XYZ file of N, CA and C in Angstrom:
444
model
N 78.120 24.794 115.110
C 77.292 25.725 115.904
C 77.597 26.517 116.415
N 78.403 26.598 116.998
C 79.667 27.568 117.305
C 79.715 28.619 116.217
N 80.001 28.202 115.277
C 80.622 29.324 114.651
C 79.844 30.567 113.823
N 78.294 30.017 113.544
C 77.179 30.214 113.647
C 76.685 31.241 114.365
N 76.852 31.002 115.878
C 76.852 31.821 116.963
C 77.388 33.056 116.771
N 78.724 32.888 116.751
C 79.712 34.051 116.510
C 79.377 34.952 115.373
N 79.170 34.158 114.675
C 78.482 35.140 113.035
C 77.831 35.562 113.141
N 76.855 35.137 113.631
C 75.079 36.380 114.332
C 75.657 37.273 115.027
N 76.598 37.163 115.951
C 76.723 38.302 116.565
C 77.726 39.066 116.444
N 78.647 38.716 115.239
C 79.144 39.664 114.165
C 78.599 40.638 114.091
N 77.571 40.318 113.235
C 76.235 40.565 112.075
C 75.403 41.706 113.273
N 74.951 41.011 114.640
C 74.344 42.377 115.592
C 74.999 43.109 115.673
N 76.247 43.153 116.132
C 77.289 43.768 116.488
C 77.554 45.349 115.083
N 77.875 44.872 114.026
C 77.696 45.336 113.105
C 76.302 45.988 112.708
N 75.432 45.411 112.719
C 73.834 46.312 112.519
C 73.696 47.439 113.748
N 74.208 47.125 115.027
C 73.908 48.317 115.751
C 74.896 49.557 115.630
N 76.172 49.205 114.842
C 76.791 50.036 114.839
C 76.596 51.253 113.791
N 75.848 50.767 112.480
C 75.346 50.803 111.527
C 73.713 52.081 112.156
N 73.220 51.645 112.619
C 72.204 52.617 113.300
C 72.762 54.028 114.313
N 73.601 53.539 114.983
C 74.557 54.695 116.087
C 75.195 55.921 114.899
N 75.809 54.936 113.954
C 75.924 56.405 112.657
C 75.254 57.203 111.730
N 73.893 56.468 111.288
C 73.088 56.904 111.530
C 72.285 58.029 111.832
N 72.039 57.452 113.311
C 71.503 58.398 114.174
C 72.743 59.581 114.444
N 73.730 59.398 114.366
C 74.259 60.431 114.085
C 74.493 61.720 113.694
N 74.582 61.029 112.247
C 73.963 62.007 110.682
C 72.625 62.954 111.033
N 71.719 62.342 111.291
C 70.124 62.662 111.576
C 70.553 63.523 112.301
N 71.589 63.608 113.197
C 71.360 64.780 114.823
C 72.424 65.914 113.954
N 72.830 65.539 113.029
C 73.625 66.821 112.467
C 73.053 67.264 111.190
N 72.222 66.970 110.376
C 71.164 67.060 109.566
C 70.214 68.594 110.109
N 69.671 67.872 111.590
C 68.392 68.900 111.928
C 69.140 70.194 112.675
N 70.481 70.242 112.674
C 71.587 71.148 113.206
C 71.870 72.189 112.157
N 71.474 72.046 111.126
C 71.516 72.731 109.324
C 70.817 73.548 109.467
N 71.552 74.865 108.716
C 70.797 76.223 109.062
C 69.693 76.168 107.845
N 68.494 76.770 108.410
C 67.365 76.301 107.030
C 68.028 77.292 105.902
N 67.730 77.604 104.957
C 67.955 78.402 103.893
C 67.069 79.547 104.116
N 65.902 79.398 104.462
C 65.159 80.194 104.473
C 64.799 81.073 105.843
N 64.242 82.369 106.088
C 64.386 82.931 107.305
C 63.094 82.602 107.637
N 62.939 82.241 109.091
C 61.625 82.621 110.255
C 60.971 84.192 110.030
N 61.811 84.719 110.415
C 61.429 85.947 110.611
C 62.657 86.983 109.972
N 62.273 87.977 109.519
C 63.257 89.243 108.715
C 62.906 90.505 109.495
N 64.075 90.424 109.564
C 63.737 92.096 110.362
C 63.651 92.956 109.404
N 62.736 94.179 110.299
C 63.017 95.163 108.757
C 63.502 96.640 108.909
N 63.920 96.389 110.390
C 65.783 97.469 110.616
C 67.043 96.680 109.849
N 67.649 97.695 109.408
C 69.248 97.047 109.241
C 69.547 96.743 110.279
N 70.497 95.534 109.522
C 71.540 94.624 110.428
C 72.879 95.025 110.509
N 73.045 96.133 110.086
C 74.339 96.836 110.050
C 74.554 98.063 109.324
N 75.171 99.419 109.774
C 75.243 100.514 109.141
C 75.854 101.174 109.134
N 76.487 101.895 107.833
C 77.567 102.834 108.196
C 77.549 104.226 107.445
N 77.002 105.501 108.105
C 77.319 106.615 107.389
C 78.201 107.906 107.992
N 78.127 108.549 106.872
C 78.893 109.906 106.734
C 78.900 111.072 106.281
N 78.865 112.384 106.620
C 78.434 113.275 106.400
C 79.142 113.688 104.566
N 78.403 114.132 103.886
C 79.431 114.132 102.694
C 79.157 115.962 102.496
N 80.687 116.730 102.426
C 80.911 118.079 102.311
C 79.966 118.752 101.467
N 79.476 120.032 101.455
C 78.526 120.521 100.313
C 79.167 121.977 99.945
N 79.908 122.326 98.908
C 80.785 123.304 98.591
C 79.635 124.570 98.737
N 78.480 124.842 98.954
C 77.455 125.576 99.584
C 77.381 126.093 100.496
N 77.280 124.598 101.268
C 76.801 124.230 102.619
C 75.105 123.884 102.726
N 74.429 123.930 101.497
C 72.768 124.250 101.778
C 72.507 122.787 101.906
N 72.820 121.801 101.452
C 72.369 120.656 101.601
C 72.790 119.686 102.492
N 71.686 118.668 103.015
C 72.588 117.882 104.143
C 72.705 116.358 103.664
N 73.437 116.544 102.939
C 73.705 115.276 101.643
C 74.199 114.076 103.014
N 74.462 112.769 102.968
C 75.521 111.995 102.988
C 75.755 110.883 102.407
N 76.486 110.004 102.775
C 77.037 108.629 102.180
C 77.122 107.319 103.490
N 75.392 106.884 103.082
C 75.153 105.525 103.746
C 75.109 104.983 103.049
N 75.619 103.495 103.835
C 75.356 101.779 103.530
C 74.643 101.311 104.372
N 73.703 100.056 104.521
C 73.400 99.744 105.373
C 72.573 98.106 104.669
N 72.593 97.209 105.781
C 72.149 95.790 105.350
C 71.054 95.196 105.771
N 69.948 94.869 105.140
C 68.946 94.550 105.621
C 68.962 93.022 105.278
N 68.170 92.369 106.022
C 67.838 90.254 105.907
C 66.657 90.543 104.756
N 66.684 89.137 104.247
C 65.754 89.174 103.009
C 65.286 87.866 103.946
N 64.388 87.137 103.106
C 63.796 85.885 103.622
C 64.620 84.610 102.994
N 66.041 85.202 102.861
C 66.898 83.827 102.457
C 68.171 83.639 103.448
N 68.563 83.182 104.248
C 69.255 83.888 105.520
C 70.449 83.745 104.854
N 70.969 83.360 103.948
C 72.414 83.662 103.406
C 72.144 84.971 102.273
N 70.987 85.499 102.192
C 71.042 86.840 101.575
C 70.981 87.802 101.947
N 71.488 89.225 101.677
C 71.049 89.943 102.258
C 71.013 91.117 101.327
N 70.067 92.607 101.392
C 69.919 93.380 100.210
C 70.832 94.800 101.337
N 71.444 95.114 100.049
C 72.207 96.561 100.160
C 71.815 97.997 99.977
N 71.466 98.865 100.646
C 70.853 99.941 100.016
C 72.074 100.757 100.721
N 71.995 101.693 99.413
C 73.247 102.685 99.370
C 72.917 103.823 99.122
N 73.067 105.482 99.486
C 72.556 106.512 99.394
C 74.038 107.265 99.623
N 74.253 108.100 98.344
C 75.212 109.059 98.366
C 74.432 110.082 97.822
N 74.902 111.426 98.451
C 74.098 112.208 98.025
C 72.091 112.620 97.791
N 71.943 112.381 96.574
C 70.456 112.285 96.130
C 70.642 111.167 95.382
N 71.447 110.238 95.276
C 71.608 109.067 94.752
C 71.349 107.726 95.629
N 70.428 106.943 95.055
C 70.058 105.514 95.694
C 70.530 104.635 95.206
N 70.779 103.637 95.689
C 71.226 102.155 94.736
C 70.876 100.971 95.424
N 71.008 100.126 94.848
C 70.673 98.635 96.015
C 71.640 97.669 95.103
N 72.020 96.645 96.169
C 72.676 95.127 95.456
C 72.489 94.275 96.296
N 72.866 93.536 95.988
C 72.697 91.692 96.579
C 74.113 91.423 97.412
N 74.042 91.125 98.571
C 75.227 90.422 99.263
C 74.661 89.288 99.974
N 75.321 87.766 99.628
C 75.189 86.429 99.392
C 76.450 85.876 100.141
N 76.074 85.254 101.060
C 77.609 85.114 102.297
C 77.272 83.424 102.235
N 78.461 82.765 102.208
C 78.676 81.164 102.309
C 77.739 80.786 103.480
N 77.438 79.873 103.293
C 76.999 78.776 104.556
C 78.170 78.162 105.078
N 78.552 78.704 106.152
C 79.799 78.399 107.302
C 79.003 76.629 108.040
N 77.850 76.911 108.112
C 77.472 75.667 109.410
C 77.031 77.022 110.584
N 76.824 78.364 110.600
C 76.642 79.025 111.480
C 75.522 80.112 110.945
N 75.079 80.614 111.474
C 74.123 81.859 111.645
C 75.154 82.750 110.690
N 75.002 83.424 109.888
C 75.462 84.526 109.294
C 75.456 85.515 110.150
N 76.595 86.580 110.682
C 76.438 87.637 110.609
C 77.514 88.683 109.828
N 76.874 89.459 109.648
C 77.783 90.204 108.238
C 77.461 91.986 109.061
N 78.264 92.333 108.514
C 78.915 93.739 108.892
C 79.413 94.889 107.810
N 78.801 96.265 108.256
C 79.640 97.493 107.125
C 80.307 97.977 108.111
N 81.864 98.243 107.549
C 82.464 98.692 108.521
C 83.592 100.046 107.746
N 83.655 101.500 108.437
C 84.409 102.390 107.673
C 85.659 101.856 106.561
N 85.702 102.290 105.755
C 86.971 101.703 104.389
C 88.111 102.824 104.791
N 88.896 102.921 104.189
C 90.334 103.521 104.534
C 90.392 104.873 104.189
N 89.434 105.074 102.906
C 89.550 106.805 102.740
C 88.283 107.243 102.790
N 87.837 108.398 102.999
C 86.961 109.515 103.127
C 85.758 108.274 101.656
N 84.471 108.762 102.187
C 83.470 108.513 101.570
C 83.502 106.566 100.590
N 84.256 105.485 101.785
C 84.424 104.372 101.436
C 83.947 103.257 102.659
N 83.272 102.543 102.424
C 83.074 101.838 103.390
C 83.483 99.772 102.676
N 83.366 99.002 103.657
C 83.765 97.513 103.346
C 82.473 96.796 104.272
N 81.957 95.966 103.157
C 81.285 94.825 104.047
C 81.679 93.345 103.599
N 81.395 93.009 104.665
C 82.292 91.418 105.099
C 81.197 91.011 105.563
N 81.339 89.600 106.568
C 80.865 88.130 107.296
C 81.818 87.869 108.154
N 81.351 87.662 109.242
C 82.472 87.370 110.567
C 82.627 85.830 110.322
N 83.415 84.986 109.997
C 84.020 83.635 109.605
C 83.655 82.551 111.686
N 83.955 81.128 111.365
C 83.618 80.610 112.754
C 84.261 81.189 114.049
N 85.277 81.895 113.570
C 86.512 81.838 114.364
C 86.276 83.671 114.440
N 85.147 84.095 114.024
C 84.650 85.912 114.308
C 85.626 86.221 114.099
N 86.566 85.962 112.559
C 87.443 87.072 112.021
C 86.162 87.799 111.097
N 86.451 88.809 111.037
C 85.902 89.364 109.514
C 86.251 88.724 108.360
N 85.496 89.242 107.299
C 86.284 88.554 105.994
C 85.551 89.617 105.145
N 86.503 90.492 104.402
C 85.826 91.161 103.406
C 84.901 90.729 102.389
N 83.754 91.382 101.805
C 83.651 90.778 100.599
C 83.528 92.010 99.355
N 82.723 92.884 100.101
C 82.200 94.273 98.972
C 82.808 95.536 99.335
N 83.624 95.959 98.177
C 84.195 97.359 98.953
C 82.891 98.626 98.129
N 82.132 99.563 98.993
C 81.238 100.539 98.817
C 82.419 102.145 98.326
N 82.521 102.921 97.657
C 83.226 104.160 97.613
C 82.832 105.141 96.573
N 82.770 106.478 96.508
C 82.678 107.137 96.083
C 84.047 107.765 95.329
N 84.220 107.827 94.109
C 85.549 107.838 93.050
C 85.489 109.153 92.264
N 85.267 110.212 92.179
C 85.113 111.581 91.714
C 84.079 111.304 92.123
N 82.988 112.017 91.471
C 81.566 112.306 92.002
C 80.987 110.747 91.811
N 81.260 109.621 91.579
C 80.594 108.703 90.915
C 80.763 107.451 92.234
N 79.860 106.686 92.208
C 79.155 105.651 93.330
C 79.603 104.219 92.922
N 80.498 103.511 93.250
C 81.291 102.307 92.811
C 80.705 101.322 94.191
N 80.287 99.854 93.675
C 80.231 98.701 94.243
C 81.221 97.639 93.836
N 82.140 97.836 94.406
C 82.653 96.216 93.679
C 83.108 95.539 94.797
N 82.460 94.210 94.336
C 83.520 93.046 95.257
C 84.967 92.733 95.059
N 85.174 92.309 95.961
C 86.718 92.646 96.623
C 87.239 91.184 96.665
N 86.318 90.182 97.149
C 87.046 89.011 97.660
C 86.115 87.945 97.051
N 86.302 86.382 96.902
C 85.171 85.699 96.793
C 85.535 84.247 97.873
N 84.365 83.343 97.881
C 84.554 82.909 98.452
C 83.990 81.664 98.378
N 84.281 80.506 99.065
C 84.170 79.262 98.544
C 84.024 77.875 99.508
N 82.724 77.263 99.152
C 83.072 76.131 100.653
C 83.293 74.741 99.710
N 83.871 73.601 100.838
C 84.575 72.885 100.298
C 83.957 71.408 100.753
């Protein structure tokens, strides 16, 4: 009879541990970042702009890159303007388990900027480069990131 009491006590203890583990998992799941953004900001979340020199000085041209939120939490719209040319591209950042923070920074050369995101340690991670080479606008993915 004593053996059965010990066995019952052991089974009850194991059942309690299972419940607490599942409670922890449901808490972690409730803290998960949603793939759908509740409110999309109409203004740019980050941008960079610089004047473009004109031989005649008659035009007020600029090189400008702006990032805009979309209804998807980890997807942004890139809008680029160079002289009279306008272009768009998408930026999809990895889900690091935190609200994404994207940035556009000045590049090393003229008419160049870097697009990236901040990681969990608040370190900038380069993702794309937007630049003018010759008189052509180029948008290139420079690095890729994946989650394990």
